[in-house]
Tab-separated table of C-alpha atoms and ligand atoms in Angstrom:
chain	number	residue	atom	x	y	z
A	1	MET	CA	0.000	0.000	0.000
A	2	LYS	CA	1.052	3.545	-0.678
A	3	LEU	CA	-0.180	6.412	1.477
A	4	ILE	CA	0.225	9.803	-0.171
A	5	ILE	CA	-0.128	12.735	2.218
A	6	LEU	CA	-0.560	16.250	0.821
A	7	ASP	CA	-1.154	19.432	2.800
A	8	HIS	CA	-4.641	20.321	1.565
A	9	TYR	CA	-7.602	19.027	-0.443
A	10	SER	CA	-6.525	20.921	-3.577
A	11	GLN	CA	-3.030	19.365	-3.597
A	12	ALA	CA	-4.458	15.898	-2.912
A	13	SER	CA	-6.913	16.358	-5.799
A	14	GLU	CA	-4.167	17.503	-8.146
A	15	TRP	CA	-1.871	14.626	-7.187
A	16	ALA	CA	-4.670	12.130	-7.865
A	17	ALA	CA	-5.456	13.741	-11.227
A	18	LYS	CA	-1.787	13.704	-12.247
A	19	TYR	CA	-1.570	10.049	-11.256
A	20	ILE	CA	-4.610	9.137	-13.367
A	21	ARG	CA	-3.201	11.189	-16.265
A	22	ASN	CA	0.158	9.402	-16.143
A	23	ARG	CA	-1.443	5.964	-15.795
A	24	ILE	CA	-3.654	6.532	-18.862
A	25	ILE	CA	-0.822	7.917	-20.992
A	26	GLN	CA	1.651	5.220	-19.974
A	27	PHE	CA	-0.966	2.545	-20.736
A	28	ASN	CA	-0.984	3.887	-24.304
A	29	PRO	CA	-4.668	3.153	-25.009
A	30	GLY	CA	-5.980	2.727	-28.531
A	31	PRO	CA	-8.954	1.364	-30.470
A	32	ASP	CA	-7.993	-2.215	-29.581
A	33	LYS	CA	-6.859	-1.436	-26.054
A	34	TYR	CA	-9.142	0.714	-23.937
A	35	PHE	CA	-8.110	1.954	-20.495
A	36	THR	CA	-10.878	0.956	-18.056
A	37	LEU	CA	-11.395	3.367	-15.207
A	38	GLY	CA	-13.747	2.929	-12.240
A	39	LEU	CA	-14.964	6.250	-10.862
A	40	PRO	CA	-16.614	7.372	-7.630
A	41	THR	CA	-19.526	9.697	-6.993
A	42	GLY	CA	-19.604	12.102	-4.017
A	43	SER	CA	-17.921	15.435	-3.411
A	44	THR	CA	-14.359	14.222	-2.735
A	45	PRO	CA	-13.416	13.512	-6.363
A	46	LEU	CA	-14.696	16.878	-7.686
A	47	GLY	CA	-11.291	18.612	-7.374
A	48	CYS	CA	-9.631	15.723	-9.177
A	49	TYR	CA	-12.307	15.717	-11.911
A	50	LYS	CA	-11.825	19.486	-12.425
A	51	LYS	CA	-8.106	18.930	-12.984
A	52	LEU	CA	-8.767	16.094	-15.438
A	53	ILE	CA	-11.117	18.382	-17.380
A	54	GLU	CA	-8.380	21.036	-17.443
A	55	TYR	CA	-5.835	18.513	-18.817
A	56	TYR	CA	-8.335	17.441	-21.462
A	57	LYS	CA	-9.071	21.036	-22.495
A	58	ASN	CA	-5.340	21.827	-22.727
A	59	GLY	CA	-4.860	18.827	-24.996
A	60	ASP	CA	-2.608	16.995	-22.521
A	61	LEU	CA	-4.955	14.070	-21.967
A	62	SER	CA	-7.527	12.272	-24.079
A	63	PHE	CA	-10.413	10.080	-22.987
A	64	LYS	CA	-11.056	8.792	-26.510
A	65	TYR	CA	-9.923	5.293	-25.591
A	66	VAL	CA	-10.963	5.344	-21.927
A	67	LYS	CA	-14.004	3.401	-20.755
A	68	THR	CA	-15.451	4.333	-17.367
A	69	PHE	CA	-17.613	2.438	-14.886
A	70	ASN	CA	-19.359	4.269	-12.056
A	71	MET	CA	-19.122	2.838	-8.566
A	72	ASP	CA	-22.637	3.453	-7.417
A	73	GLU	CA	-25.990	5.074	-8.064
A	74	TYR	CA	-28.986	5.850	-5.904
A	75	VAL	CA	-32.153	3.854	-6.447
A	76	VAL	CA	-34.544	6.688	-7.276
A	77	LEU	CA	-38.074	6.481	-6.024
A	78	ASP	CA	-39.693	5.560	-9.319
A	79	GLY	CA	-37.074	2.825	-9.884
A	80	ASN	CA	-35.650	3.108	-13.390
A	81	ALA	CA	-34.740	-0.533	-13.888
A	82	ALA	CA	-37.518	-3.110	-13.633
A	83	ASP	CA	-35.200	-5.756	-12.227
A	84	LEU	CA	-32.477	-4.111	-10.166
A	85	GLN	CA	-30.466	-7.280	-9.524
A	86	ALA	CA	-30.484	-8.079	-13.249
A	87	GLU	CA	-29.125	-4.553	-13.801
A	88	CYS	CA	-26.348	-5.249	-11.262
A	89	ASP	CA	-25.482	-8.606	-12.846
A	90	ALA	CA	-25.355	-6.980	-16.279
A	91	PHE	CA	-22.962	-4.348	-14.887
A	92	GLU	CA	-20.568	-7.056	-13.675
A	93	GLU	CA	-20.771	-8.701	-17.103
A	94	LYS	CA	-19.943	-5.392	-18.810
A	95	ILE	CA	-16.865	-4.963	-16.631
A	96	LYS	CA	-15.778	-8.493	-17.512
A	97	ALA	CA	-16.400	-7.887	-21.217
A	98	ALA	CA	-14.249	-4.735	-21.018
A	99	GLY	CA	-11.364	-6.840	-19.732
A	100	GLY	CA	-11.728	-5.839	-16.075
A	101	ILE	CA	-10.920	-2.507	-14.467
A	102	GLU	CA	-7.376	-1.173	-14.815
A	103	LEU	CA	-7.694	1.522	-12.149
A	104	PHE	CA	-10.590	1.824	-9.706
A	105	VAL	CA	-10.752	5.245	-8.069
A	106	GLY	CA	-12.869	5.378	-4.913
A	107	GLY	CA	-13.985	7.640	-2.131
A	108	ILE	CA	-15.079	6.555	1.329
A	109	GLY	CA	-17.707	7.595	3.827
A	110	PRO	CA	-16.936	8.601	7.424
A	111	ASP	CA	-18.179	5.097	8.377
A	112	GLY	CA	-15.454	3.575	6.192
A	113	HIS	CA	-17.734	2.450	3.376
A	114	ILE	CA	-16.203	2.025	-0.070
A	115	ALA	CA	-18.750	2.761	-2.808
A	116	PHE	CA	-21.998	2.006	-0.916
A	117	ASN	CA	-20.620	-1.057	0.844
A	118	GLU	CA	-21.916	-0.116	4.247
A	119	PRO	CA	-20.595	-1.537	7.540
A	120	GLY	CA	-21.130	-5.279	7.664
A	121	SER	CA	-21.053	-5.732	3.879
A	122	SER	CA	-19.380	-8.889	2.691
A	123	LEU	CA	-15.787	-8.242	1.697
A	124	VAL	CA	-16.290	-10.519	-1.323
A	125	SER	CA	-19.568	-8.848	-2.388
A	126	ARG	CA	-20.438	-8.083	-6.034
A	127	THR	CA	-22.626	-5.385	-7.585
A	128	ARG	CA	-26.024	-5.358	-5.888
A	129	VAL	CA	-28.735	-3.301	-4.225
A	130	LYS	CA	-27.823	-1.967	-0.765
A	131	THR	CA	-29.877	-0.280	1.922
A	132	LEU	CA	-28.043	2.844	3.012
A	133	ALA	CA	-26.883	3.203	6.620
A	134	MET	CA	-28.318	6.097	8.632
A	135	ASP	CA	-24.787	7.635	8.836
A	136	THR	CA	-24.672	7.760	5.036
A	137	ILE	CA	-28.173	9.220	4.757
A	138	LEU	CA	-27.170	11.930	7.274
A	139	ALA	CA	-23.858	12.627	5.471
A	140	ASN	CA	-25.512	12.862	2.049
A	141	ALA	CA	-28.541	14.963	2.998
A	142	ARG	CA	-26.407	17.967	1.889
A	143	PHE	CA	-26.975	16.823	-1.717
A	144	PHE	CA	-30.774	16.850	-1.130
A	145	ASP	CA	-31.431	20.353	0.290
A	146	GLY	CA	-30.467	19.084	3.758
A	147	LYS	CA	-33.694	17.077	3.955
A	148	LEU	CA	-33.283	13.530	5.280
A	149	ALA	CA	-36.624	12.494	3.816
A	150	ASN	CA	-35.357	13.338	0.309
A	151	VAL	CA	-32.302	11.048	0.468
A	152	PRO	CA	-32.928	7.718	-1.280
A	153	THR	CA	-32.649	4.818	1.161
A	154	MET	CA	-31.268	2.350	-1.342
A	155	ALA	CA	-28.499	2.343	-3.903
A	156	LEU	CA	-26.914	0.150	-6.533
A	157	THR	CA	-23.268	-0.355	-5.757
A	158	VAL	CA	-20.295	-2.330	-6.959
A	159	GLY	CA	-19.231	-4.845	-4.330
A	160	VAL	CA	-16.002	-4.857	-2.370
A	161	GLY	CA	-15.039	-7.903	-4.441
A	162	THR	CA	-15.726	-5.982	-7.663
A	163	VAL	CA	-13.250	-3.261	-6.646
A	164	MET	CA	-10.772	-5.834	-5.331
A	165	ASP	CA	-10.671	-7.367	-8.826
A	166	ALA	CA	-9.342	-4.120	-10.316
A	167	ARG	CA	-5.675	-4.234	-11.213
A	168	GLU	CA	-5.107	-1.110	-9.138
A	169	VAL	CA	-7.162	0.867	-6.603
A	170	MET	CA	-6.773	4.528	-5.684
A	171	ILE	CA	-8.787	5.807	-2.715
A	172	LEU	CA	-9.229	9.506	-2.019
A	173	ILE	CA	-9.721	10.464	1.636
A	174	THR	CA	-9.852	14.097	2.681
A	175	GLY	CA	-11.128	16.021	5.686
A	176	ALA	CA	-11.021	15.529	9.453
A	177	HIS	CA	-14.426	13.809	9.347
A	178	LYS	CA	-12.776	10.892	7.520
A	179	ALA	CA	-9.762	10.655	9.886
A	180	PHE	CA	-11.157	7.808	11.979
A	181	ALA	CA	-12.048	5.861	8.839
A	182	LEU	CA	-8.498	6.280	7.486
A	183	TYR	CA	-7.118	5.005	10.782
A	184	LYS	CA	-9.436	1.968	10.590
A	185	ALA	CA	-8.525	1.489	6.946
A	186	ILE	CA	-4.790	1.188	7.424
A	187	GLU	CA	-3.740	0.873	11.058
A	188	GLU	CA	-6.087	-1.854	12.226
A	189	GLY	CA	-6.994	-5.240	10.775
A	190	VAL	CA	-9.249	-6.103	7.856
A	191	ASN	CA	-12.795	-5.824	9.144
A	192	HIS	CA	-16.163	-5.893	7.394
A	193	MET	CA	-17.408	-3.106	9.702
A	194	TRP	CA	-14.907	-0.792	7.895
A	195	THR	CA	-15.154	-2.114	4.369
A	196	VAL	CA	-12.337	0.103	3.043
A	197	SER	CA	-9.928	-1.933	5.207
A	198	ALA	CA	-10.309	-4.798	2.677
A	199	PHE	CA	-7.761	-3.063	0.458
A	200	GLN	CA	-4.985	-4.010	2.832
A	201	GLN	CA	-5.183	-7.281	0.916
A	202	HIS	CA	-5.035	-5.725	-2.543
A	203	PRO	CA	-1.605	-5.896	-4.191
A	204	ARG	CA	-1.749	-2.331	-5.574
A	205	THR	CA	-3.559	0.266	-3.504
A	206	VAL	CA	-2.784	3.983	-3.284
A	207	PHE	CA	-4.509	6.067	-0.613
A	208	VAL	CA	-4.354	9.790	-1.388
A	209	CYS	CA	-5.241	12.047	1.536
A	210	ASP	CA	-4.799	15.482	3.030
A	211	GLU	CA	-3.298	16.363	6.421
A	212	ASP	CA	-6.733	16.597	8.066
A	213	ALA	CA	-7.509	12.997	7.199
A	214	THR	CA	-4.364	11.825	9.033
A	215	LEU	CA	-5.408	13.253	12.422
A	216	GLU	CA	-6.160	9.829	13.938
A	217	LEU	CA	-3.033	8.113	12.598
A	218	LYS	CA	0.069	7.496	14.680
A	219	VAL	CA	2.756	10.178	14.304
A	220	LYS	CA	5.080	7.300	13.368
A	221	THR	CA	2.808	6.230	10.478
A	222	VAL	CA	2.542	9.776	9.135
A	223	LYS	CA	6.308	10.329	9.380
A	224	TYR	CA	7.028	7.035	7.670
A	225	PHE	CA	4.825	7.779	4.661
A	226	LYS	CA	5.854	11.436	4.441
A	227	GLY	CA	9.437	10.219	4.274
A	228	LEU	CA	8.459	8.190	1.216
A	229	MET	CA	6.949	11.163	-0.635
A	230	LEU	CA	10.235	11.762	-2.479
A	231	VAL	CA	9.869	8.300	-3.975
A	232	HIS	CA	6.094	8.420	-4.496
A	233	ASN	CA	6.213	11.815	-6.201
A	234	LYS	CA	8.158	10.153	-9.009
A	235	LEU	CA	4.817	8.621	-10.018
A	236	VAL	CA	3.540	12.062	-11.025
A	237	ASP	CA	6.795	13.797	-11.891
A	238	PRO	CA	7.552	13.776	-14.768
A	239	LEU	CA	3.976	14.424	-15.775
A	240	TYR	CA	3.276	12.973	-19.201
A	241	SER	CA	1.270	14.684	-21.923
A	242	ILE	CA	-0.236	13.229	-25.076
A	243	LYS	CA	1.184	16.288	-26.884
A	244	GLU	CA	4.684	14.793	-26.467
A	245	LYS	CA	3.435	11.418	-27.706
A	246	GLU	CA	1.986	13.069	-30.811
A	247	ILE	CA	5.274	14.883	-31.510
A	248	GLU	CA	7.180	11.586	-31.055
A	249	LYS	CA	4.760	9.832	-33.422
A	250	SER	CA	5.030	12.501	-36.121
A	251	GLN	CA	8.832	12.514	-35.880
A	252	SER	CA	9.126	8.741	-36.139
A	253	SER	CA	6.791	8.680	-39.162
A	254	LYS	CA	8.926	11.255	-41.044
A	255	LYS	CA	11.212	9.459	-43.472
A	256	PRO	CA	14.882	10.442	-43.212
A	257	TYR	CA	15.828	12.930	-45.971
A	258	SER	CA	17.869	11.579	-48.846
A	259	ASP	CA	18.384	12.641	-52.454
B	1	PGA	P1	-18.073	12.267	-0.231
B	1	PGA	O1	-18.747	10.834	-0.221
B	1	PGA	O2	-16.946	12.184	-1.207
B	1	PGA	O3	-19.158	13.200	-0.677
B	1	PGA	O4	-17.587	12.517	1.154
B	1	PGA	C1	-17.978	9.691	-0.271
B	1	PGA	C2	-18.806	8.476	0.042
B	1	PGA	O5	-19.800	8.578	0.778
B	1	PGA	O6	-18.455	7.387	-0.437
């Protein structure tokens, strides 16, 4: 596991966006080789998404050969899909057909849920319908005019097992309200009451957080990972751009001059 600690939300968001940018460019996607990206909902990833949009607009990154899968979706009151479990099963099949997820980006709730895998969810669960925990309903009321009654009580969510199958997982954790969850995620054992802790058993997990999120960690843990930042920053520096790739391509296609 890598734990990346940046001072503030904006730096954490930028680091995550740079990481995604480099991973996509280094993967070298094309018509026969799509980059599959799992993406979270919620407010945490917004800063990262804004940066990705900026890279796209500047011509540094392209999503032409990127396929995305969303982590979760509320079950709205009129129920869009007639058979919700069939919808979930079809989602798993689509991921499989796309060759699996290369990079799953996730956010967590203050109760340590990953996607909507609430406390007590099976750590080998697949995409399914979940009843939301009261903590989640309270936390998300801000997206529904602050009215608890307006928050859907059920959601479709990828399972912990679905995310575990990704070749790499990046989890964004920012804010003091997530500090206890980060502590449970990395300093204690794997536990289904803190579903994000499952990623201790994933071979490639990167947690990206801000200082506030580290408030419940041991000083020793924070110092250890901060000491590794020199190494971990090499993952985003140099920062690749598809502009360079295009220049390389056009130069290699030019025939050497001869007369
Ligand atoms: P947030 O939600 O990013 O809005 O805090 C994350 C989550 O509940 O999974």
